[in-house]
mmCIF file of C-alpha atoms in Angstrom:
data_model
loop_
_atom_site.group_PDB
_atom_site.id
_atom_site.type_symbol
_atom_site.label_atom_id
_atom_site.label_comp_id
_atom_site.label_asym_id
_atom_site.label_seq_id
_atom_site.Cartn_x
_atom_site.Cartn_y
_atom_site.Cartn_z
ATOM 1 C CA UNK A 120 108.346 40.017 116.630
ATOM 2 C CA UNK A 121 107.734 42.892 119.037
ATOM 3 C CA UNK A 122 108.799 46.616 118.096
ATOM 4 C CA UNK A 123 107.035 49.506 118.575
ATOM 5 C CA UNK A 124 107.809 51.262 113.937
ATOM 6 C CA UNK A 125 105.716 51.619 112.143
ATOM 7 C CA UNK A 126 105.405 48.856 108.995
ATOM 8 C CA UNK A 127 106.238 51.830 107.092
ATOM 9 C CA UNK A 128 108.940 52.990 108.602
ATOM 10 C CA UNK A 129 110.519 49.395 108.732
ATOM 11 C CA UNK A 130 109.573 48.245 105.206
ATOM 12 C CA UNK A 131 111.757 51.934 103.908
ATOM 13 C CA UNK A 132 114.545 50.808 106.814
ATOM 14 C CA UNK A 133 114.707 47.465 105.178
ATOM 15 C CA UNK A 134 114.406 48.686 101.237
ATOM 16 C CA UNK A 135 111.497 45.985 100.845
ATOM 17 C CA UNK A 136 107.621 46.405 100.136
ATOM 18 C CA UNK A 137 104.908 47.036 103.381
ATOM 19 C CA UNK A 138 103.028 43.860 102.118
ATOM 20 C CA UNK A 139 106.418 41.879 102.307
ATOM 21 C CA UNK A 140 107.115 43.410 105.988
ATOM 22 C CA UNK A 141 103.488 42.778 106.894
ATOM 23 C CA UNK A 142 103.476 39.096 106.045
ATOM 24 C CA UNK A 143 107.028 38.713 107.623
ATOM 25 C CA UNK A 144 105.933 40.463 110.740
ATOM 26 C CA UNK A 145 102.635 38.268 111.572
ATOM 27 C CA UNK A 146 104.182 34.960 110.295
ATOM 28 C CA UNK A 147 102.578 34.880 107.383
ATOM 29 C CA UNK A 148 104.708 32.665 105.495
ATOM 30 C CA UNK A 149 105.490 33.266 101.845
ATOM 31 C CA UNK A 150 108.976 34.723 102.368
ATOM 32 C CA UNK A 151 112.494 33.888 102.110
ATOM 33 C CA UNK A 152 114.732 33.709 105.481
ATOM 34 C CA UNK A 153 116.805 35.695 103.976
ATOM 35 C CA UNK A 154 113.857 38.276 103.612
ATOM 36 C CA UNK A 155 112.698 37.403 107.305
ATOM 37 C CA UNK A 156 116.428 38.657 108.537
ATOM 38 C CA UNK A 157 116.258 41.654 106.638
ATOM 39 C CA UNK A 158 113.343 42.634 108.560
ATOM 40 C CA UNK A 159 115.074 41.622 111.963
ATOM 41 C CA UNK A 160 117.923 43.869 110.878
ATOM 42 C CA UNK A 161 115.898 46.309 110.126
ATOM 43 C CA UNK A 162 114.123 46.468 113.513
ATOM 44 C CA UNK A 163 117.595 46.451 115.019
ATOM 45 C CA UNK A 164 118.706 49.066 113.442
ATOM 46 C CA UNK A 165 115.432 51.437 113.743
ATOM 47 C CA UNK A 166 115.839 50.655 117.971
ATOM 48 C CA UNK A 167 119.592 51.677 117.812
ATOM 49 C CA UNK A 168 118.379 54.567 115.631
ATOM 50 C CA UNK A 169 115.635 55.073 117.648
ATOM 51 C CA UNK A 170 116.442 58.435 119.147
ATOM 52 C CA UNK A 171 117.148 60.090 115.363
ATOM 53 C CA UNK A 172 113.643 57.879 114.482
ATOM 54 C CA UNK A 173 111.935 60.609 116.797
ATOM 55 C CA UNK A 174 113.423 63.759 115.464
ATOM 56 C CA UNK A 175 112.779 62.724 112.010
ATOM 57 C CA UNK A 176 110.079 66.440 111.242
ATOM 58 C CA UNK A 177 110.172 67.482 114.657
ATOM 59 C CA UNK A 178 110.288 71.424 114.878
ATOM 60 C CA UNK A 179 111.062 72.826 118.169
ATOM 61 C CA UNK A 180 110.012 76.229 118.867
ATOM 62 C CA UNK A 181 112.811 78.018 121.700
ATOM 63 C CA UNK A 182 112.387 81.329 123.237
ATOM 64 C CA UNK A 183 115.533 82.490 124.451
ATOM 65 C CA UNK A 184 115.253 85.261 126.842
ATOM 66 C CA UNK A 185 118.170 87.679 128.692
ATOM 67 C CA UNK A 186 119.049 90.239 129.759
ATOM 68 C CA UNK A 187 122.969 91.221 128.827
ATOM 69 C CA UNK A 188 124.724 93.323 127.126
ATOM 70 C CA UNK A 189 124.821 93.394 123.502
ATOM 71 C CA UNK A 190 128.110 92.039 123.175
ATOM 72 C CA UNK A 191 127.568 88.699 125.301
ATOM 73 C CA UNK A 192 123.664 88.418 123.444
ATOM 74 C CA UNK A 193 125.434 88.731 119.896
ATOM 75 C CA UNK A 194 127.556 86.172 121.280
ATOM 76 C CA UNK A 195 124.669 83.735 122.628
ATOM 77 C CA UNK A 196 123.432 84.164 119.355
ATOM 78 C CA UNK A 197 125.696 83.336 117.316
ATOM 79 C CA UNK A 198 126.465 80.240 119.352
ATOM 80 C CA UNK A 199 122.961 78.887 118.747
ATOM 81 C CA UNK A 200 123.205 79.466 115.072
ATOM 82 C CA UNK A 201 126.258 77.837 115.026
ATOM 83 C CA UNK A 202 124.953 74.634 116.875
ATOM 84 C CA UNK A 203 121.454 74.302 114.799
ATOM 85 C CA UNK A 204 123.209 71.776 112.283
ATOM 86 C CA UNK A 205 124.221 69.804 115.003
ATOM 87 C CA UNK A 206 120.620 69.133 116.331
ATOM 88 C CA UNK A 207 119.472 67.955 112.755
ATOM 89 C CA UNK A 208 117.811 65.455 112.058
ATOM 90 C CA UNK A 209 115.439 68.024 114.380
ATOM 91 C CA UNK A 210 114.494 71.415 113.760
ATOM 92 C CA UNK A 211 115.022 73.988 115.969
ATOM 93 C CA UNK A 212 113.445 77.300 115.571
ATOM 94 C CA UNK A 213 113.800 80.180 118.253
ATOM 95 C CA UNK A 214 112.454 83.777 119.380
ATOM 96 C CA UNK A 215 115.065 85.810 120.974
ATOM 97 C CA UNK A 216 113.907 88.549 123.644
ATOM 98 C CA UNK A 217 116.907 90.635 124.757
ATOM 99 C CA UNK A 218 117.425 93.524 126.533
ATOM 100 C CA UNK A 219 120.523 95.101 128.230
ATOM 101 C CA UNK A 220 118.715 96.548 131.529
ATOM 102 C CA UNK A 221 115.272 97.436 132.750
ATOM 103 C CA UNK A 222 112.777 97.058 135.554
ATOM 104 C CA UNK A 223 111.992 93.203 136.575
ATOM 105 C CA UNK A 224 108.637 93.959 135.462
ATOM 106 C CA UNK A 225 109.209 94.131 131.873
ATOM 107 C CA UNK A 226 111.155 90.727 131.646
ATOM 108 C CA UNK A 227 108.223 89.309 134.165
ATOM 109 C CA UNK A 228 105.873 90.074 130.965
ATOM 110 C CA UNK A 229 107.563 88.226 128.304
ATOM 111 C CA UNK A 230 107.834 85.200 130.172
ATOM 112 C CA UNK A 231 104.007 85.520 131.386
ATOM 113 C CA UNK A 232 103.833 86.071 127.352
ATOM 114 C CA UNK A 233 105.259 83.328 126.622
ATOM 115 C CA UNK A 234 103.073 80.905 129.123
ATOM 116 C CA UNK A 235 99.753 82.258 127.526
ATOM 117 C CA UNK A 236 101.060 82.137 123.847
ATOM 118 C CA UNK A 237 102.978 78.348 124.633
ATOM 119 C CA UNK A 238 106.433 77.239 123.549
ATOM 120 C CA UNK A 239 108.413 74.700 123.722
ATOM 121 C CA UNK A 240 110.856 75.731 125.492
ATOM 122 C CA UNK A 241 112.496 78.693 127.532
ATOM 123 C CA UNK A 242 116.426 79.757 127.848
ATOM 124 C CA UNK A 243 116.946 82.074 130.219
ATOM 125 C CA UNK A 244 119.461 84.485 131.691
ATOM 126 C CA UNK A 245 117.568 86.167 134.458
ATOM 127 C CA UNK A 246 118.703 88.194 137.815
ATOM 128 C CA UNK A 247 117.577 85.620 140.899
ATOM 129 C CA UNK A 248 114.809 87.542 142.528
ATOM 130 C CA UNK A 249 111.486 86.289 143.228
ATOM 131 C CA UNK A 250 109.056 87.881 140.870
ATOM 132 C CA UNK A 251 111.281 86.028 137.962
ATOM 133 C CA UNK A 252 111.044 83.043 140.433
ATOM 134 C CA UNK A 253 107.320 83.096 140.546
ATOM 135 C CA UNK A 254 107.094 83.713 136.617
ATOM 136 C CA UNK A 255 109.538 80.357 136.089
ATOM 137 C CA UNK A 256 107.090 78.721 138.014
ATOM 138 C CA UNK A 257 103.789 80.242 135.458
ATOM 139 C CA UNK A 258 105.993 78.304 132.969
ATOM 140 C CA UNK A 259 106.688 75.437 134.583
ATOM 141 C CA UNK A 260 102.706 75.088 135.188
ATOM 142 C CA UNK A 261 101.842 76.191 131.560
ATOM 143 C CA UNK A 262 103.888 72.657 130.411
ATOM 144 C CA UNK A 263 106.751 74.926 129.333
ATOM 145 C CA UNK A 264 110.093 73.491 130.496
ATOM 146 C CA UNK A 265 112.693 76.723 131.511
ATOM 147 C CA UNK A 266 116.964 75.764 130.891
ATOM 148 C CA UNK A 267 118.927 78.465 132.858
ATOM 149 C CA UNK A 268 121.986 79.357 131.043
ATOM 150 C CA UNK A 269 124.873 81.153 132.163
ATOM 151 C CA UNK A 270 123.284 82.197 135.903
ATOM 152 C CA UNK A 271 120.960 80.199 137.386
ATOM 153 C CA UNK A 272 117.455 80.411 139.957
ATOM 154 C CA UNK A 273 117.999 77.659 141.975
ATOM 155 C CA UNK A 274 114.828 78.181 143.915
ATOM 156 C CA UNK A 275 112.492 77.990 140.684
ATOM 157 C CA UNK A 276 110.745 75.256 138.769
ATOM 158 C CA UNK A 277 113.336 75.679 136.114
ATOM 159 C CA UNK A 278 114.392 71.971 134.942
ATOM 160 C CA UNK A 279 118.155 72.438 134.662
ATOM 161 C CA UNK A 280 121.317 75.042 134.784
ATOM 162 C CA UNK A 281 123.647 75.205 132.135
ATOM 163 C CA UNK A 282 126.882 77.070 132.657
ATOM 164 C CA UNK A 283 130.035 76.446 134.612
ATOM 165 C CA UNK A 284 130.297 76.026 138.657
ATOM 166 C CA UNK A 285 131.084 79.928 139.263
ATOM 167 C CA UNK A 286 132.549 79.559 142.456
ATOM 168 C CA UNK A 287 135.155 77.591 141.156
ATOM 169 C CA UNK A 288 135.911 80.049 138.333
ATOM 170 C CA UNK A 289 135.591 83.094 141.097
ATOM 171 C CA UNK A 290 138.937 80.903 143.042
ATOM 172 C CA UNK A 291 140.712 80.649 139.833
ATOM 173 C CA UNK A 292 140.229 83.936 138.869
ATOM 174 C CA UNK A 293 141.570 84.656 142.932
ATOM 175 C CA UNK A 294 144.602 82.016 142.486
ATOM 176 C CA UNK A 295 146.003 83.432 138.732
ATOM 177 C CA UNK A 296 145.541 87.134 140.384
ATOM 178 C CA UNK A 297 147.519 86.367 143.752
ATOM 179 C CA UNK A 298 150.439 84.525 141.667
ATOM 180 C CA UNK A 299 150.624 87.439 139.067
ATOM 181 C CA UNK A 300 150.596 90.248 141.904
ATOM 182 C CA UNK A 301 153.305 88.266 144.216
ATOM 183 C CA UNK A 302 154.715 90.628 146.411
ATOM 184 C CA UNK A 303 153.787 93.754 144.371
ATOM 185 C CA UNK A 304 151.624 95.745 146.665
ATOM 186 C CA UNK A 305 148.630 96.777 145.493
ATOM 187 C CA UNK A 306 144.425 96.403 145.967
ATOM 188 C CA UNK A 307 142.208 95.089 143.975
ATOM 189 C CA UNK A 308 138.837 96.252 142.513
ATOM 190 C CA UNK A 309 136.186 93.334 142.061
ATOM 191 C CA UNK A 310 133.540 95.081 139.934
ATOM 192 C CA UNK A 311 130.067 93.301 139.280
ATOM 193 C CA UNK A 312 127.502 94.270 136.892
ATOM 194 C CA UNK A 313 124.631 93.379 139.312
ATOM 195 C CA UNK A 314 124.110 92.054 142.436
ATOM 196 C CA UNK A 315 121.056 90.249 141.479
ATOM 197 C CA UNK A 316 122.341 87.769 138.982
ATOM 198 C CA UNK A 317 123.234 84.354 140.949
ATOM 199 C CA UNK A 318 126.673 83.841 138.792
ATOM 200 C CA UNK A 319 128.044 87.292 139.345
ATOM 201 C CA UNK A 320 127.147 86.455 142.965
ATOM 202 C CA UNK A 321 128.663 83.369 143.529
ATOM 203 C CA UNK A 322 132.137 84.737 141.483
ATOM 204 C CA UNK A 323 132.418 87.295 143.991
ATOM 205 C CA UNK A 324 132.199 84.556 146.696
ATOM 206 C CA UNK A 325 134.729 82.568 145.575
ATOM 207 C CA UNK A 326 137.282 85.163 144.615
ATOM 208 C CA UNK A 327 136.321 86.699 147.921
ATOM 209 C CA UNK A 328 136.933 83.153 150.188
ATOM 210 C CA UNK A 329 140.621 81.888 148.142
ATOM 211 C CA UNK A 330 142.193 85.401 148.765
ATOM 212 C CA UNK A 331 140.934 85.822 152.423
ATOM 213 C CA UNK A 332 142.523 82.157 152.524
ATOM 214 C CA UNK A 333 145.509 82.254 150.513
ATOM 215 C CA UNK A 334 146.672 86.190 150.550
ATOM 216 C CA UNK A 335 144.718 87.592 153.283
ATOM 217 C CA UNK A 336 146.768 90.619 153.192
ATOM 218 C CA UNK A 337 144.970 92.169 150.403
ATOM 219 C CA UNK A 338 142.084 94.299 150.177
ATOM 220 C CA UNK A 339 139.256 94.351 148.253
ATOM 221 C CA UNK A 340 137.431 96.784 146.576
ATOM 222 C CA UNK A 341 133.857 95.881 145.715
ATOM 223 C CA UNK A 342 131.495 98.222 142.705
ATOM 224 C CA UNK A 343 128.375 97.338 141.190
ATOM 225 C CA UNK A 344 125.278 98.081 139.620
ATOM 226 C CA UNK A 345 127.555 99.114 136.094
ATOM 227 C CA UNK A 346 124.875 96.432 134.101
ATOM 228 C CA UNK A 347 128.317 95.483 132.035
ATOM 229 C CA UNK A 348 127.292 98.981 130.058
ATOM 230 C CA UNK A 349 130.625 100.913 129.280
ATOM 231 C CA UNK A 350 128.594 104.511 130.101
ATOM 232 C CA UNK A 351 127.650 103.670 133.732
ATOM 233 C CA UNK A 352 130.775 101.714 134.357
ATOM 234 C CA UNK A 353 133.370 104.111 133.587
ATOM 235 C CA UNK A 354 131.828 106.456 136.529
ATOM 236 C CA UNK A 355 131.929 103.809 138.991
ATOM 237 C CA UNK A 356 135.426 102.739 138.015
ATOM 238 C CA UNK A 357 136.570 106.492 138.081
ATOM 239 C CA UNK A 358 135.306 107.139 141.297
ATOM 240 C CA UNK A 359 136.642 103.885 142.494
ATOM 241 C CA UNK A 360 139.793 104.765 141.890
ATOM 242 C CA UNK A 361 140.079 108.381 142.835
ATOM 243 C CA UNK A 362 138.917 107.111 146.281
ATOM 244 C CA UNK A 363 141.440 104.620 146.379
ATOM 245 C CA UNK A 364 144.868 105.677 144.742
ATOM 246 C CA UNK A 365 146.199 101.695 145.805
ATOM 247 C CA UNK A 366 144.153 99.931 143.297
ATOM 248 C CA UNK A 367 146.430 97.501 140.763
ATOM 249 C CA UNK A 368 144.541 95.336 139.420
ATOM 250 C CA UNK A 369 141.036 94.159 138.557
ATOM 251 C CA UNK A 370 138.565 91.085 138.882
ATOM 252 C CA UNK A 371 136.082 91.872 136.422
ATOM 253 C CA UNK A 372 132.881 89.954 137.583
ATOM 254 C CA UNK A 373 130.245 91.660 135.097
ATOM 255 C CA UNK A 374 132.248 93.505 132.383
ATOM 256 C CA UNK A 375 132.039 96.852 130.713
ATOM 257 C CA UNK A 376 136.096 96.118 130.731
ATOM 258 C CA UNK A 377 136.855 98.973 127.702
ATOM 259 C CA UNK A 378 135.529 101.190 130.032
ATOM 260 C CA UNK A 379 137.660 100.473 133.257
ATOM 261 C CA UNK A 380 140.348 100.373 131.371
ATOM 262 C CA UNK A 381 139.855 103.739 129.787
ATOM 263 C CA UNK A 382 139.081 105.236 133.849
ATOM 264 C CA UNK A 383 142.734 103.857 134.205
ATOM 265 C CA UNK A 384 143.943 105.077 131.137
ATOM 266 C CA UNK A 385 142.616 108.590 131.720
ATOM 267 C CA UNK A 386 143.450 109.097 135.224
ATOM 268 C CA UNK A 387 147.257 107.693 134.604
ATOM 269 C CA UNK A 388 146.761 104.499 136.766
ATOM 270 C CA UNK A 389 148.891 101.727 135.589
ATOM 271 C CA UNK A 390 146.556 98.684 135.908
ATOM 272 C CA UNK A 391 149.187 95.428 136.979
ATOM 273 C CA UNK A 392 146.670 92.394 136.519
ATOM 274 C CA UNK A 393 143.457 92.398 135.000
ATOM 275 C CA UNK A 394 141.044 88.994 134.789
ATOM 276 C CA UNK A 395 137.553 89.186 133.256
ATOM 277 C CA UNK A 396 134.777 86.195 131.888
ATOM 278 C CA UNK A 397 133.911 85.124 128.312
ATOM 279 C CA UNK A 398 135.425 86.004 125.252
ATOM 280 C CA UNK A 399 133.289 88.131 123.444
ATOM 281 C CA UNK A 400 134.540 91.163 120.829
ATOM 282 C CA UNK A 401 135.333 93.157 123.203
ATOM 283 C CA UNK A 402 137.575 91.034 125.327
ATOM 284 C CA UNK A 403 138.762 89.133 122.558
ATOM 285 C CA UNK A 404 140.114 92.235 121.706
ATOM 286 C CA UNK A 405 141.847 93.477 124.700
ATOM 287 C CA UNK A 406 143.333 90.235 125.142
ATOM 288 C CA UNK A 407 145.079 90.159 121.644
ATOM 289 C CA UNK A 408 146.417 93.904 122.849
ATOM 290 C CA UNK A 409 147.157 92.491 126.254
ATOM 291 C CA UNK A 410 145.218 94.528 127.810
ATOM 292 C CA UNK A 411 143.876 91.501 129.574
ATOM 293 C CA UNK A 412 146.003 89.476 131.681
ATOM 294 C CA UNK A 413 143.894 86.323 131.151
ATOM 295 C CA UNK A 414 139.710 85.620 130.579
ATOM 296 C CA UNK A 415 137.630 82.853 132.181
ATOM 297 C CA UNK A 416 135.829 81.359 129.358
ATOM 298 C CA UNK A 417 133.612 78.426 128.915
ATOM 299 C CA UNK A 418 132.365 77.114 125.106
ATOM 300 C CA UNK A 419 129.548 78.485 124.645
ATOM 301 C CA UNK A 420 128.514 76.717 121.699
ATOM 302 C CA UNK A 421 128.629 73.882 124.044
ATOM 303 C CA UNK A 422 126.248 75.314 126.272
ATOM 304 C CA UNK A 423 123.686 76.643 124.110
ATOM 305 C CA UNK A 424 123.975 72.687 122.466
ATOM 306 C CA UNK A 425 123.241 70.884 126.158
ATOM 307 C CA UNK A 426 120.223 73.369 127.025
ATOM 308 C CA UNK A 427 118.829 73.159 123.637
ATOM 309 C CA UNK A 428 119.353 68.911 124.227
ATOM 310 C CA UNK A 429 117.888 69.328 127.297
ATOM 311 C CA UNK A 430 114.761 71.200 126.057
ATOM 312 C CA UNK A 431 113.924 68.227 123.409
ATOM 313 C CA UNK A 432 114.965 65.391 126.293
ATOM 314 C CA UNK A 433 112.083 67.062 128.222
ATOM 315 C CA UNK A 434 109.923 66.071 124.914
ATOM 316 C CA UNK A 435 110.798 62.593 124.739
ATOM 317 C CA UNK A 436 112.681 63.886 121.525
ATOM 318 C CA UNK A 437 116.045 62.270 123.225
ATOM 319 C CA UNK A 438 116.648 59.535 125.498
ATOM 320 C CA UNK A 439 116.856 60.849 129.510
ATOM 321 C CA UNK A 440 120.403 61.385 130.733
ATOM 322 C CA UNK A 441 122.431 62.750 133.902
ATOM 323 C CA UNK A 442 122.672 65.183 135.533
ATOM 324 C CA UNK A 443 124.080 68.422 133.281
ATOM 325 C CA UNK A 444 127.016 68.515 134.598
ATOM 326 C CA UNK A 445 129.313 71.870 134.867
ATOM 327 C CA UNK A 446 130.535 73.601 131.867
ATOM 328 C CA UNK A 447 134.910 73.437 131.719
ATOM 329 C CA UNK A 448 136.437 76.760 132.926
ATOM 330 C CA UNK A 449 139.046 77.678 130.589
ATOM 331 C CA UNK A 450 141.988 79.867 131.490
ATOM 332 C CA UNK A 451 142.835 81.850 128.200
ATOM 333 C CA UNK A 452 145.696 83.873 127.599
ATOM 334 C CA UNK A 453 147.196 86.050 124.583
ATOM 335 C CA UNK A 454 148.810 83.040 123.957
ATOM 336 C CA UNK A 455 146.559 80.251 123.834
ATOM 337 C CA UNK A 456 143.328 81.633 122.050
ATOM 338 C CA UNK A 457 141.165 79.297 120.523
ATOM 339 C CA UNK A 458 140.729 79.430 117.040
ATOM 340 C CA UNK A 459 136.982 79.991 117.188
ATOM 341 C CA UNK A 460 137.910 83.153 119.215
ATOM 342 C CA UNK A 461 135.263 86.503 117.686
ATOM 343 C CA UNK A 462 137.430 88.811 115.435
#
């Protein structure tokens, strides 16, 4: 009777003593049928239990490093604590290393950190630029498995992206913003908080392609380099629109959204459509005041669950599985906000 439990395991599965799974095990004789299927059963049910069999005391340790704002880190956090029932029978334990801005340097050194210390696992929101690339790759090479979530480095050694397909979400956001402008003239300002993060990136792309294809007409007017921080974004907004009194409307890539709002706001600038990502405090808030026209959001609970899943897969914690596929892009209004929404 092949399986690969333990006796002890089986003889606790089946509610019956070692001795009586030992004899039943290496045809001993000396035991009822009865007893012989409970064993069977047993066995049966340990292999369909199998993956919860390996979690049983496992403790993962998770370092979880970004750089983000505040506001979308408090949310990332929050989201993992919220998910760490889910992954029982498992532990899951996790360092968090977050910091809004900085040079590349400083983020290079926690993750070189984290190779010489070990761990058994890495989440990371990174900008895409090589010295990152080549400290993924430290990682990889230290037996450290690295989940991108949110933004991705599609030239590392990381072992899999979490998040949604961005330019995708960059043509919604293009398609709700041409059908809410119509024939209202009007620019728009597309305002990123970096040019180095791959999502940010790739939003801009799409936006950029479905309104050069669908409203070509319209012109866009591209800031960056904010970091999502409401102190350097209000400047660039400002001047933004004191250069260009036709701006109407907003794609907000990166954030820092209370702040363009308030350059509006203070110059007397009526702003016509306004679509931004995720719904953290902030925008949860300006969308209850509609002050948003609509956010791009994606669960986030969901994601944090699939790279955390992913992290213990690359264990042998969890049986393999597909490829992670894309998170959902959800369109949320005043109107439809999901219950879970921050308050």
């Amino acid at each position: 009777m092949g399986h690969p439990f333990p006796i002890r395991e089986i003889a606790r599965q089946a509610g019956l003593s070692e001795a009586t799974v030992d004899r039943v095990l290496n045809g001993r004789g000396g035991v009822r049928e009865s007893t012989a299927r409970e064993v069977r059963q047993a066995i049966a049910d340990l292999d369909r239990q199998r993956t919860q069999v390996r979690l049983v005391g496992r403790t993962f340790m998770v370092d979880i490093v970004m750089q983000a704002p505040e506001r979308f880190t408090t949310a990332i956090r929050a989201a993992l604590e919220a998910e760490l029932p889910s992954l029982h029978p498992a532990v899951l334990r996790s360092r968090f290393h977050f910091r809004e801005t900085g040079p590349g340097g400083e983020l290079v050194r926690i993750l070189d950190r984290i190779a010489r210390r070990g761990s058994q696992g890495v989440i990371l929101k990174a900008p895409d630029v090589p010295e990152v690339t080549a400290a993924v790759g430290r990682l990889e090479a230290a037996g450290v498995p690295v989940v991108t979530l949110v933004t991705d480095l599609p030239a590392s050694a990381r072992l899999a992206y979490v998040g949604i397909d961005d330019r995708a979400a960059g043509a919604t956001a293009a398609y709700l913003m041409g059908q809410w402008l119509g024939e209202r003239p009007g620019n728009i300002l597309t305002s990123l908080s970096s040019g180095f993060f791959r999502n940010e990136e790739e939003r801009e792309m799409g936006f950029r392609s479905a309104m050069r294809a669908r409203y070509p007409a319209r012109t866009l007017v591209e800031i960056a380099e904010g970091q999502g921080l409401d102190a350097t974004q209000y400047d660039l907004v400002r001047a933004a629109l004191e250069r260009d009194p036709d701006i109407r409307a907003v794609y907000s890539i990166g954030g820092g959204n209370i702040a363009t709002l308030r350059a509006f706001d203070d110059l007397g600038r009526d702003c016509a459509v306004f679509v931004a990502h995720d719904l953290d405090h902030d925008n949860t808030r300006l969308l209850r005041e509609h002050r948003l026209s609509a956010v791009l959001h994606h669960d986030l609970r969901q994601d944090v669950r699939e790279a955390c899943h992913t992290v213990m897969r690359a264990h042998g914690a969890l049986p393999p599985a597909g490829p992670t596929l894309p998170s959902a892009i959800q369109v949320v209004t005043p109107y439809n906000m999901p219950p879970q929404a921050a308050v």
